[in-house]
Coordinates of C-alpha atoms in Angstrom, one line a residue:
X1 CA 0.0 0.0 0.0
X2 CA 1.1 3.6 -0.6
X3 CA -0.7 5.0 2.4
X4 CA 2.5 5.0 4.5
X5 CA 4.1 7.4 2.0
X6 CA 1.3 10.0 2.5
X7 CA 2.5 11.1 5.9
X8 CA 6.2 11.4 5.0
X9 CA 7.6 14.8 4.1
X10 CA 8.4 15.7 0.5
X11 CA 12.0 16.3 1.5
X12 CA 12.3 12.9 3.1
X13 CA 10.8 11.2 0.1
X14 CA 13.1 13.1 -2.2
X15 CA 16.0 11.7 -0.2
X16 CA 14.7 8.2 0.1
X17 CA 13.4 7.4 -3.4
X18 CA 15.6 7.8 -6.4
X19 CA 13.6 9.5 -9.1
X20 CA 11.0 11.0 -6.7
X21 CA 12.1 14.5 -7.7
X22 CA 11.1 13.9 -11.3
X23 CA 7.6 12.9 -10.1
X24 CA 7.4 16.0 -7.9
X25 CA 8.4 18.2 -10.9
X26 CA 5.7 16.6 -12.9
X27 CA 3.0 17.5 -10.4
X28 CA 4.7 20.9 -9.6
X29 CA 5.2 19.9 -5.9
X30 CA 7.8 21.9 -4.1
X31 CA 10.1 19.4 -2.4
X32 CA 12.9 21.9 -1.6
X33 CA 11.4 25.0 0.2
X34 CA 8.2 23.2 0.9
X35 CA 10.0 20.0 1.8
X36 CA 8.6 19.9 5.4
X37 CA 5.0 19.3 4.1
X38 CA 3.7 15.8 4.0
X39 CA 2.9 14.3 0.6
X40 CA -0.8 14.3 1.6
X41 CA -0.7 18.0 2.7
X42 CA 1.2 19.2 -0.4
X43 CA -0.9 17.3 -2.9
X44 CA -4.3 18.4 -1.4
X45 CA -2.9 22.0 -1.3
X46 CA -2.6 21.8 -5.1
X47 CA -5.9 20.0 -5.6
X48 CA -4.2 16.8 -6.6
X49 CA -5.0 13.2 -5.6
X50 CA -2.2 12.2 -3.1
X51 CA -2.9 8.5 -3.6
X52 CA -2.1 8.8 -7.3
X53 CA 1.3 10.4 -6.5
X54 CA 2.0 7.9 -3.8
X55 CA 1.4 5.1 -6.2
X56 CA 3.8 6.6 -8.7
X57 CA 6.4 6.8 -5.9
X58 CA 5.7 3.2 -4.9
X59 CA 6.4 2.2 -8.6
X60 CA 9.7 3.9 -8.4
X61 CA 10.6 2.1 -5.2
X62 CA 9.7 -1.2 -6.8
X63 CA 11.8 -0.4 -9.8
X64 CA 14.8 -0.2 -7.5
X65 CA 16.6 2.6 -9.3
X66 CA 19.9 3.4 -7.7
X67 CA 20.4 7.0 -6.7
X68 CA 23.1 8.9 -4.8
X69 CA 22.2 9.2 -1.2
X70 CA 24.1 12.3 0.0
X71 CA 22.9 11.8 3.6
X72 CA 25.7 9.3 4.2
X73 CA 28.5 11.2 2.5
X74 CA 31.1 13.2 4.4
X75 CA 29.9 16.8 4.8
X76 CA 33.0 18.1 3.0
X77 CA 32.2 16.0 -0.1
X78 CA 28.6 17.3 -0.2
X79 CA 29.8 20.9 0.1
X80 CA 32.3 20.3 -2.8
X81 CA 29.5 18.9 -4.9
X82 CA 27.2 21.8 -4.2
X83 CA 29.9 24.3 -5.1
X84 CA 30.9 22.5 -8.3
X85 CA 27.5 21.3 -9.5
X86 CA 25.2 24.1 -8.5
X87 CA 27.1 27.4 -7.5
X88 CA 29.3 27.3 -10.6
X89 CA 26.4 26.2 -12.8
X90 CA 24.0 29.0 -11.7
X91 CA 26.8 31.5 -12.5
X92 CA 27.0 30.1 -16.0
X93 CA 23.2 29.7 -16.5
X94 CA 21.7 33.0 -15.5
X95 CA 23.7 35.5 -17.6
X96 CA 22.9 33.5 -20.7
X97 CA 19.2 33.2 -19.8
X98 CA 19.0 36.9 -19.1
X99 CA 20.5 37.6 -22.5
X100 CA 18.1 35.3 -24.3
X101 CA 15.1 36.7 -22.4
X102 CA 16.0 40.3 -23.4
X103 CA 16.2 39.2 -27.0
X104 CA 12.9 37.4 -26.9
X105 CA 11.2 40.4 -25.2
X106 CA 12.8 42.9 -27.7
X107 CA 11.7 40.9 -30.8
X108 CA 8.3 39.5 -29.6
X109 CA 7.3 41.9 -26.9
X110 CA 4.0 42.8 -28.6
X111 CA 2.7 39.3 -28.5
X112 CA 0.4 38.3 -25.6
X113 CA 2.4 35.1 -25.0
X114 CA 5.7 37.0 -24.7
X115 CA 7.1 36.7 -21.1
X116 CA 7.6 40.5 -20.7
X117 CA 9.4 41.3 -17.5
X118 CA 11.2 37.9 -17.4
X119 CA 14.7 39.3 -18.2
X120 CA 14.5 41.8 -15.3
X121 CA 13.1 39.1 -13.0
X122 CA 16.0 36.8 -13.9
X123 CA 18.4 39.6 -13.3
X124 CA 17.0 40.2 -9.8
X125 CA 17.1 36.4 -9.1
X126 CA 20.7 36.3 -10.2
X127 CA 21.7 39.2 -7.9
X128 CA 19.9 37.6 -4.9
X129 CA 21.3 34.2 -5.7
X130 CA 24.8 35.6 -6.0
X131 CA 24.6 37.3 -2.6
X132 CA 23.2 34.1 -1.1
X133 CA 25.9 31.8 -2.5
X134 CA 28.6 34.2 -1.3
X135 CA 27.2 33.9 2.3
X136 CA 27.4 30.1 2.0
X137 CA 30.9 30.2 0.5
X138 CA 32.3 32.8 2.9
X139 CA 30.4 32.1 6.1
X140 CA 28.5 28.8 6.4
X141 CA 30.6 26.4 4.5
X142 CA 33.9 27.4 6.3
X143 CA 32.1 27.1 9.6
X144 CA 30.9 23.6 8.8
X145 CA 34.3 22.5 7.5
X146 CA 35.9 23.7 10.7
X147 CA 33.5 21.6 12.8
X148 CA 31.5 24.6 14.1
X149 CA 28.1 23.2 13.2
X150 CA 26.7 24.0 16.6
X151 CA 27.2 27.7 15.9
X152 CA 25.5 27.6 12.5
X153 CA 21.9 27.8 13.5
X154 CA 21.7 31.6 12.9
X155 CA 23.2 31.6 9.4
X156 CA 21.2 28.5 8.5
X157 CA 18.0 30.3 9.5
X158 CA 18.9 33.2 7.2
X159 CA 19.7 30.9 4.4
X160 CA 16.5 28.9 4.7
X161 CA 14.5 32.1 4.6
X162 CA 16.4 33.1 1.4
X163 CA 15.7 29.7 -0.1
X164 CA 12.0 30.4 0.5
X165 CA 12.4 33.6 -1.5
X166 CA 14.2 31.8 -4.3
X167 CA 11.2 29.4 -4.4
X168 CA 8.8 32.3 -4.7
X169 CA 11.0 33.7 -7.5
X170 CA 10.7 30.3 -9.3
X171 CA 6.9 30.5 -9.0
X172 CA 6.9 34.0 -10.5
X173 CA 9.1 32.6 -13.4
X174 CA 6.5 29.9 -14.0
X175 CA 3.7 32.4 -14.0
X176 CA 5.5 34.6 -16.5
X177 CA 6.2 31.7 -18.9
X178 CA 2.9 29.8 -18.8
X179 CA 4.7 27.1 -16.7
X180 CA 7.7 27.3 -19.1
X181 CA 5.5 26.3 -22.1
X182 CA 6.6 28.0 -25.3
X183 CA 3.9 28.9 -27.9
X184 CA 3.6 26.5 -30.8
X185 CA 5.2 28.9 -33.2
X186 CA 8.0 30.0 -30.9
X187 CA 11.3 30.8 -32.6
X188 CA 14.5 28.9 -31.8
X189 CA 15.7 31.6 -29.3
X190 CA 12.5 31.4 -27.4
X191 CA 12.7 27.6 -27.3
X192 CA 16.3 27.7 -26.2
X193 CA 15.4 30.2 -23.4
X194 CA 12.6 27.9 -22.1
X195 CA 14.8 24.8 -22.2
X196 CA 17.3 26.7 -20.2
X197 CA 14.6 27.8 -17.7
X198 CA 13.6 24.2 -17.2
X199 CA 17.2 23.3 -16.4
X200 CA 17.5 26.3 -14.1
X201 CA 14.4 25.3 -12.2
X202 CA 15.4 21.7 -11.8
X203 CA 18.9 22.6 -10.8
X204 CA 17.9 25.3 -8.3
X205 CA 15.3 23.0 -6.7
X206 CA 17.8 20.2 -6.3
X207 CA 20.4 22.6 -5.0
X208 CA 18.0 23.9 -2.3
X209 CA 16.8 20.4 -1.5
X210 CA 20.3 19.2 -0.8
X211 CA 21.0 22.1 1.5
X212 CA 17.6 22.3 3.3
X213 CA 17.0 18.5 3.6
X214 CA 20.5 17.1 3.9
X215 CA 23.3 19.6 4.6
X216 CA 21.4 21.8 7.1
X217 CA 19.7 18.9 8.8
X218 CA 23.0 17.1 9.3
X219 CA 24.8 20.3 10.4
X220 CA 22.2 20.8 13.2
X221 CA 22.5 17.3 14.6
X222 CA 24.0 17.3 18.1
X223 CA 27.5 15.9 18.2
X224 CA 27.8 13.0 20.7

């Protein structure tokens, strides 16, 4: 039965079941910032049938797909992965996405389906994300690597709040782009922009998930 999955948090399920994040993306469920909500609560909040999603997750469990469980990795390795896979990647992604968005708005701005305001929104997100990543790189990560996790609750609280803001920024991005759906006659630039936005959304949600539900949780565990 899938009933036991309904009361588990999205963050926990994203850690436990390889491929679960793909299912959550499909149903537009927020497993990173909203990772504390149970599957039942999150699904009902979106007007979805929680049993349907639980069955999809149970199918994934039965398939036995192997995923990388970062909960059991040394903290230093997870931090290195976050820096290399996500911090460096966001710094590559966003300038190019802003450039593409400005081009689409300039050429197609008169069309109702044009995501007017997207370029400025992405520029704001980039600025906020850059400041956020610098806090992690200059404050939190060095604290954790020096074994000072017990002093990290204040910076973690700030970073969790900023993660929530990034989640809201993603929701705005989805609203501006019709859930990142290009019109049928969209040009190649428009399609390239939206492909990049899907990648950014997936990467940023996975990035926040690894920090909120793995790194921060482990950092706050009492040392025995």
